[in-house]
Coordinates of C-alpha atoms and ligand atoms in Angstrom, one line a residue:
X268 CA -105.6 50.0 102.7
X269 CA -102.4 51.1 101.3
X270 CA -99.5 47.8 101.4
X271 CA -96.7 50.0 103.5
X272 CA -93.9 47.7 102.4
X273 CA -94.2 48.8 99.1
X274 CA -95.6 52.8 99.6
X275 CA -92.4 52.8 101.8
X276 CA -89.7 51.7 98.3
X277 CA -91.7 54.0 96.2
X278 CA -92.0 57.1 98.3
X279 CA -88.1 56.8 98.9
X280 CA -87.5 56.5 95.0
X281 CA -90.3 59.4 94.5
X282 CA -88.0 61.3 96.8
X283 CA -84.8 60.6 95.1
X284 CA -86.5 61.7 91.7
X285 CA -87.5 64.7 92.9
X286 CA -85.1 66.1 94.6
X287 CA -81.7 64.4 92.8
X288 CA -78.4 65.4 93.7
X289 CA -79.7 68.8 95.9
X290 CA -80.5 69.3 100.3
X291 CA -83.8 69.6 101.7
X292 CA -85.5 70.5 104.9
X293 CA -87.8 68.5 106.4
X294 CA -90.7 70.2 108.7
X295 CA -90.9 68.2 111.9
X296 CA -93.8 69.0 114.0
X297 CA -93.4 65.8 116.5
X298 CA -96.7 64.1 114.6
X299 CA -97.3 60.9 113.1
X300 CA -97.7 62.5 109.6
X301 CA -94.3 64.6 109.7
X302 CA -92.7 62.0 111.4
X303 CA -93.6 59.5 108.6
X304 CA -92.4 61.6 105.8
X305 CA -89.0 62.3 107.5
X306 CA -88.2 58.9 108.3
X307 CA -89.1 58.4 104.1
X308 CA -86.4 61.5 103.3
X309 CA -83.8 60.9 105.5
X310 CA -84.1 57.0 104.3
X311 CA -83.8 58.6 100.3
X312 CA -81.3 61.6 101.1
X313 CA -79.3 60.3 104.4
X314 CA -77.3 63.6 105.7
X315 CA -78.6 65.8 102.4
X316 CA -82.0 66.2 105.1
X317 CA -81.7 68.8 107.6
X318 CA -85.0 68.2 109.9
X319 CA -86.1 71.4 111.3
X320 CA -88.5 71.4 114.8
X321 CA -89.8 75.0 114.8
X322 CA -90.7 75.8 118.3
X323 CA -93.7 77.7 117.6
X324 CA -94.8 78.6 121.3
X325 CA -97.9 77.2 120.2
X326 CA -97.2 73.8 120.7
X327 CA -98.2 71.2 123.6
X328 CA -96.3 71.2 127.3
X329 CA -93.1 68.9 126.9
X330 CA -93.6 69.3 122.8
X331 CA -90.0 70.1 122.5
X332 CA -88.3 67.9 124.8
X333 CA -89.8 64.7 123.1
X334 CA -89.2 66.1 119.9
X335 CA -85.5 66.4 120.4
X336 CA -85.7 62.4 122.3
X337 CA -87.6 61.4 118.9
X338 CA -85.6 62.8 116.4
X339 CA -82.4 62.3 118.4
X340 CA -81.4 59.4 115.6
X341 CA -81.1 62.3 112.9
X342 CA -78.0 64.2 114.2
X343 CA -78.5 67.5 112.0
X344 CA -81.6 68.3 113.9
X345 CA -82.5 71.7 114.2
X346 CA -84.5 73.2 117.1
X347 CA -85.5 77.2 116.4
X348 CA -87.0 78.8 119.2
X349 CA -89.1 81.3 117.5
X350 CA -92.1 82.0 119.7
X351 CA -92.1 85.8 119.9
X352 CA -91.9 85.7 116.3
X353 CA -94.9 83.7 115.7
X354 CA -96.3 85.8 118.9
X355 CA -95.6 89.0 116.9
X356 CA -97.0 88.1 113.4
X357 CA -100.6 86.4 115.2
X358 CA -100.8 90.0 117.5
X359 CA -104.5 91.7 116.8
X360 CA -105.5 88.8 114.5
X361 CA -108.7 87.6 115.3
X362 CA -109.9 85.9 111.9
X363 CA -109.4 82.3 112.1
X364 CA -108.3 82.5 108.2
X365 CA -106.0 85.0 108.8
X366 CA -104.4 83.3 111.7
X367 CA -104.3 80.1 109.5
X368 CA -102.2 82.2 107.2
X369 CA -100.3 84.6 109.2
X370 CA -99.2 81.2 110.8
X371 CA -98.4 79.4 107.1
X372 CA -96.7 82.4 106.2
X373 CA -94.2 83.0 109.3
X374 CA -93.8 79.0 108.9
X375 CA -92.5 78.9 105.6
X376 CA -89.8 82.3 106.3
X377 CA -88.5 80.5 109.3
X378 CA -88.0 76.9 106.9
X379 CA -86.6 79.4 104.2
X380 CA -84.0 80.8 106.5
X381 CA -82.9 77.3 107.7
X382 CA -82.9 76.3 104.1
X383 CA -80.7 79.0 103.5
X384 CA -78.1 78.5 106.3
X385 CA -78.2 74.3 104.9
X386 CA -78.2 75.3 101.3
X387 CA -81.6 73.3 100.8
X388 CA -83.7 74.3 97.6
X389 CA -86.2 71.5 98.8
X390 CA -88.9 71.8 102.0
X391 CA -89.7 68.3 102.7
X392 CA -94.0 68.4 104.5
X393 CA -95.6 65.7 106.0
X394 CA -99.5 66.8 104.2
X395 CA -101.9 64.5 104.3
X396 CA -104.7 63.6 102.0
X397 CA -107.3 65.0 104.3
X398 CA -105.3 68.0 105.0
X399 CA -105.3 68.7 101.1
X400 CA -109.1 67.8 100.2
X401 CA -110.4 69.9 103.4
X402 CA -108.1 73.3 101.5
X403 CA -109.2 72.5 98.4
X404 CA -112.8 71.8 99.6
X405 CA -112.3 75.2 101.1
X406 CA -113.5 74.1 104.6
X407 CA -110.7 76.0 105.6
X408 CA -107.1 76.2 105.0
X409 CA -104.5 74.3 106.8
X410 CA -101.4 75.7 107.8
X411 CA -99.4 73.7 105.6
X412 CA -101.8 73.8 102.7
X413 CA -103.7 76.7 101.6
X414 CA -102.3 78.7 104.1
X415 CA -99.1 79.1 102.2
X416 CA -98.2 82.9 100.9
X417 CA -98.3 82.9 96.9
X418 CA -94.2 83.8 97.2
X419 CA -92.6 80.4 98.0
X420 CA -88.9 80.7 97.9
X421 CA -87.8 76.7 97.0
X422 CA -87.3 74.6 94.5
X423 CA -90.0 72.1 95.3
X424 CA -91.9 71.4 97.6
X425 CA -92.2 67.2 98.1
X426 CA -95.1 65.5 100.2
X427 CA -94.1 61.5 100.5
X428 CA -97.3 61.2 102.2
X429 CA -99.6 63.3 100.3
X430 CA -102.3 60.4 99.4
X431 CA -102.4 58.7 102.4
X432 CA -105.4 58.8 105.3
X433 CA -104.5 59.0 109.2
X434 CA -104.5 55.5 109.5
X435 CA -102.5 54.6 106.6
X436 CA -99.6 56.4 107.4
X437 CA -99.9 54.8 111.1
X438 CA -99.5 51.5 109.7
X439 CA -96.5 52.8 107.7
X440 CA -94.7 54.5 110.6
X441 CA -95.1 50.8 111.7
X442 CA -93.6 49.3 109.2
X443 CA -91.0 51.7 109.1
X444 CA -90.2 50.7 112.4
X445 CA -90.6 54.0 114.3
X446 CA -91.5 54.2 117.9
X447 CA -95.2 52.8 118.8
X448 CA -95.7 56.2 120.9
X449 CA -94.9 57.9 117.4
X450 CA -97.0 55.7 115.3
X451 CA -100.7 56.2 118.2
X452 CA -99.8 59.5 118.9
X453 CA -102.7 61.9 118.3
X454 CA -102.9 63.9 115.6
X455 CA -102.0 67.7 116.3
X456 CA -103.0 70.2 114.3
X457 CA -100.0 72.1 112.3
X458 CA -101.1 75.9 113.7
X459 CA -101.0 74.2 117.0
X460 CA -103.1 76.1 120.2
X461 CA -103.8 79.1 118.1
X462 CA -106.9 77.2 116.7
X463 CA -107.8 76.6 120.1
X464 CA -108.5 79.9 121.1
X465 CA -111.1 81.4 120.0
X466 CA -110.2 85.1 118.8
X467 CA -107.0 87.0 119.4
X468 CA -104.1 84.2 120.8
X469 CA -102.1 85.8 123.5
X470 CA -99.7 84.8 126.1
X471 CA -101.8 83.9 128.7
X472 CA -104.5 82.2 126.9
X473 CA -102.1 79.8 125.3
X474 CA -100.9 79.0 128.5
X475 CA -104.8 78.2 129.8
X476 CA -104.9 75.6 126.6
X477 CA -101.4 74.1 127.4
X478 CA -102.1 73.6 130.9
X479 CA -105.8 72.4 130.4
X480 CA -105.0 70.2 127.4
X481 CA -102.5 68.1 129.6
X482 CA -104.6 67.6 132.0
X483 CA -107.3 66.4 129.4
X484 CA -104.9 64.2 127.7
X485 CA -104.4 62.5 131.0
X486 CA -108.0 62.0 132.5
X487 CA -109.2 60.8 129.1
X488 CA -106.4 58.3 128.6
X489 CA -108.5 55.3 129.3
X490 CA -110.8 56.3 126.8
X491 CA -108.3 56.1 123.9
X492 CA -109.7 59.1 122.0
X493 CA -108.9 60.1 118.8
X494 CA -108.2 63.9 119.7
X495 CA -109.0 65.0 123.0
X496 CA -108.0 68.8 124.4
X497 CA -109.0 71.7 125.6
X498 CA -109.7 75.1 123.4
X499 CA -110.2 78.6 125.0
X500 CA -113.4 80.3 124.0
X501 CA -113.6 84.0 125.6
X502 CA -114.1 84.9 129.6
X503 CA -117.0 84.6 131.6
X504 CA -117.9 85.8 135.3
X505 CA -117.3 83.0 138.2
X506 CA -116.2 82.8 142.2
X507 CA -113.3 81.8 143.6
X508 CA -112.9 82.3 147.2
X509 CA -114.7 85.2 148.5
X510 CA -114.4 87.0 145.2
X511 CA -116.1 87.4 142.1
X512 CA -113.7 86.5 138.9
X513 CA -113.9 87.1 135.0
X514 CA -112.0 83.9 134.1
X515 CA -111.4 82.1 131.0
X516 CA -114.3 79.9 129.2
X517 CA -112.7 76.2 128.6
X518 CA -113.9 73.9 126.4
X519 CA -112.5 70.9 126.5
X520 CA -113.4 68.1 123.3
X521 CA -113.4 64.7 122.7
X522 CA -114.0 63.0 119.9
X523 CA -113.7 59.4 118.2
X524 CA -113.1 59.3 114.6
X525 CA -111.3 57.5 111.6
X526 CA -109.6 60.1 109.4
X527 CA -110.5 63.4 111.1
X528 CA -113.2 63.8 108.1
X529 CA -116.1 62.9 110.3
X530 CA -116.3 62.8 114.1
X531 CA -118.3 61.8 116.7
X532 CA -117.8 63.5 120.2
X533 CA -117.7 60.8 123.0
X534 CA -119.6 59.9 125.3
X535 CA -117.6 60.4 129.3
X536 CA -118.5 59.4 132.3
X537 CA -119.6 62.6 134.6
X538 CA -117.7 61.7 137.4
X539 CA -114.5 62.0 134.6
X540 CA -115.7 65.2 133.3
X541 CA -116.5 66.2 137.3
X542 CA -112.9 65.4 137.6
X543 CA -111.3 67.5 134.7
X544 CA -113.5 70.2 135.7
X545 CA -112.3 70.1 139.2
X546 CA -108.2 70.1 138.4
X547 CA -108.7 72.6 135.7
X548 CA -110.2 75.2 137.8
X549 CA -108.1 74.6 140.5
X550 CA -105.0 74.5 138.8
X551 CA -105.4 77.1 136.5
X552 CA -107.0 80.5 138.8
X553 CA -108.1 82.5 135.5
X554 CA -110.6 79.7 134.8
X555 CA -113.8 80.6 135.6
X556 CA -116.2 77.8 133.8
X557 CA -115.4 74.7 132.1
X558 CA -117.7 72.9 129.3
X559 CA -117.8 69.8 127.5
X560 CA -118.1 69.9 123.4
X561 CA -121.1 67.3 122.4
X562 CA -121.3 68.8 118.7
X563 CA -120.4 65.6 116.1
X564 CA -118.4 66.9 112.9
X565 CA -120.4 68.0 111.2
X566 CA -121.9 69.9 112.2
X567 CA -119.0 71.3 113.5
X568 CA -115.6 70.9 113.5
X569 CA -112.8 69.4 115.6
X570 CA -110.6 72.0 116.4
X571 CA -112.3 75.6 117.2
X572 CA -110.9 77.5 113.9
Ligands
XMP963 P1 -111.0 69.9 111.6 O1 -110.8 70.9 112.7 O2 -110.8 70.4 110.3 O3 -109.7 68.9 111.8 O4 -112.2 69.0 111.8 C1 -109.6 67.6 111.2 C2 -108.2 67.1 111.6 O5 -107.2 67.9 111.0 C3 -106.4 68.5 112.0 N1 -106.1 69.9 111.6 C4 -105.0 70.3 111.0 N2 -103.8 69.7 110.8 N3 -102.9 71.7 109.9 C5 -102.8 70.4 110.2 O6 -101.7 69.8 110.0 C6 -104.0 72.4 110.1 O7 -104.1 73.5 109.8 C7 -105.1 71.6 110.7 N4 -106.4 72.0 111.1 C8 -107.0 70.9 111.6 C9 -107.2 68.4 113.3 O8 -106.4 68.4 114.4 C10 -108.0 67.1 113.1 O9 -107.2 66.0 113.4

């Protein structure tokens, strides 16, 4: 276990090394991880870090709200609403690689632009040591990762966090002093609810995985998984009413785990999954089925691509 006090004094001095006298961007994403590494860089660079929330559209319900709460301590913050652009650049994509990277790519052009407007040469990321071993391993790419286009257009690009696990950096956020809510919350991935759809992410099927996710979040509460949400998987035929329906297949996951490298799915009560099953289909009319995920990691993973 990694002795925070100390990580914290040498990340802030890495910091200062690397990026001297110049402005960075940091990548907020509302997440331990992120959260963590900007608290390190604004720490080492005070008012030479511009933190920039990039609202995806692909992001939880209430995502942006808290975000701005959080982060409301940094004044500089940055909020770019750039849904339709992210929107545009997944349209007709149905390779979860390709998604991975169409979403790395239109990432790092939005944090250029900001960088641009601040006069940053350095992008501040809040990787984490998993995140790095499962793009290297090849398992697949995250976002921030190996999903980055081979044309970056910084200086450097500096990860404070970079060889820390899940639980490490929680204990840091900790000792940093950051908001309990911040420190528990649960991980996120960086590409969001587009690798919780299965195939082609459109309008309406995000809005299936917002809605469902909340309500997942809440009924599972009392559980205190590790990641718990629901993915869209494709459309399948069910009745509501009198009538016959082609609704949307949700899955909804939860899983207990240390690091994210290995999970196990938990176990839940029928009556709980009776219940999730019941608000989601009633709250959400182009749901025809909900299922419950009992695959462990492996063999499979935690989110869906
Ligand atoms: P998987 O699906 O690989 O997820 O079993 C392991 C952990 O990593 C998170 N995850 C990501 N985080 N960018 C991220 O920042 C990504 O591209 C990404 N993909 C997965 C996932 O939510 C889980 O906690």
């Amino acid at each position: 276990m990694v002795d925070a006090d100390r990580f914290i004094q040498e990340a802030i001095e890495e910091i200062h090394e690397e990026v001297g006298g110049a402005n960075a961007v940091i990548a907020l994403s509302g997440g331990v991880d992120s959260s963590v590494a900007a608290a390190l860089a604004y720490e080492a660079l005070g008012d030479r870090l511009t933190p920039v929330y990039v609202d995806t559209g692909l992001m939880r319900k209430g995502e942006t709200d808290q975000i701005r709460e959080t982060f409301d301590y940094m004044h500089s913050l940055r909020v770019v609403e750039a849904k339709d652009r992210f929107l545009d650049a997944l349209d007709g994509i149905t390779d979860p690689e390709a998604k991975r990277h169409a979403i790395g790519e239109q990432f790092i052009r939005e944090f250029e632009r900001e960088a641009k407007e601040t006069d940053a040469d350095y992008l501040v990321q809040g990787t984490i040591y998993p995140d790095r071993i499962e793009s290297e391993g090849n398992i697949k790419s995250h976002h921030n990762v190996g999903g980055l286009p081979d044309v970056v257009d910084f200086e450097g690009i500096v990860e404070p966090v970079r060889d820390l696990y899940k639980d490490e950096v929680r204990d840091v956020a900790r000792e940093l002093g950051l908001d309990e809510l911040v420190a528990e919350r649960m991980p996120f991935p960086g590409p969001g609810l587009a690798v919780r759809i299965v195939g082609e992410v459109t309008e309406e099927k995000l809005e299936v995985a917002r809605e469902a996710t909340y309500v997942v979040e809440e009924e599972l509460e009392e559980y205190d998984p590790w990641q718990a949400f629901a993915a869209v998987l494709g459309k399948a035929t069910g009745v509501k009413g009198d009538n016959r329906v082609h609704g949307h297949v949700v899955a909804i996951r939860s899983v207990e785990s240390r690091d994210g490298m290995t999970a196990r799915a938990q176990e839940l009560d029928w009556s709980t999954l009776q219940r999730i099953q019941s608000r989601i289909t009633g709250e959400l009319p182009n749901v025809a089925r909900v299922l419950y995920d009992v695959t462990h990691k492996p063999p499979a993973t935690i989110e869906y691509e």
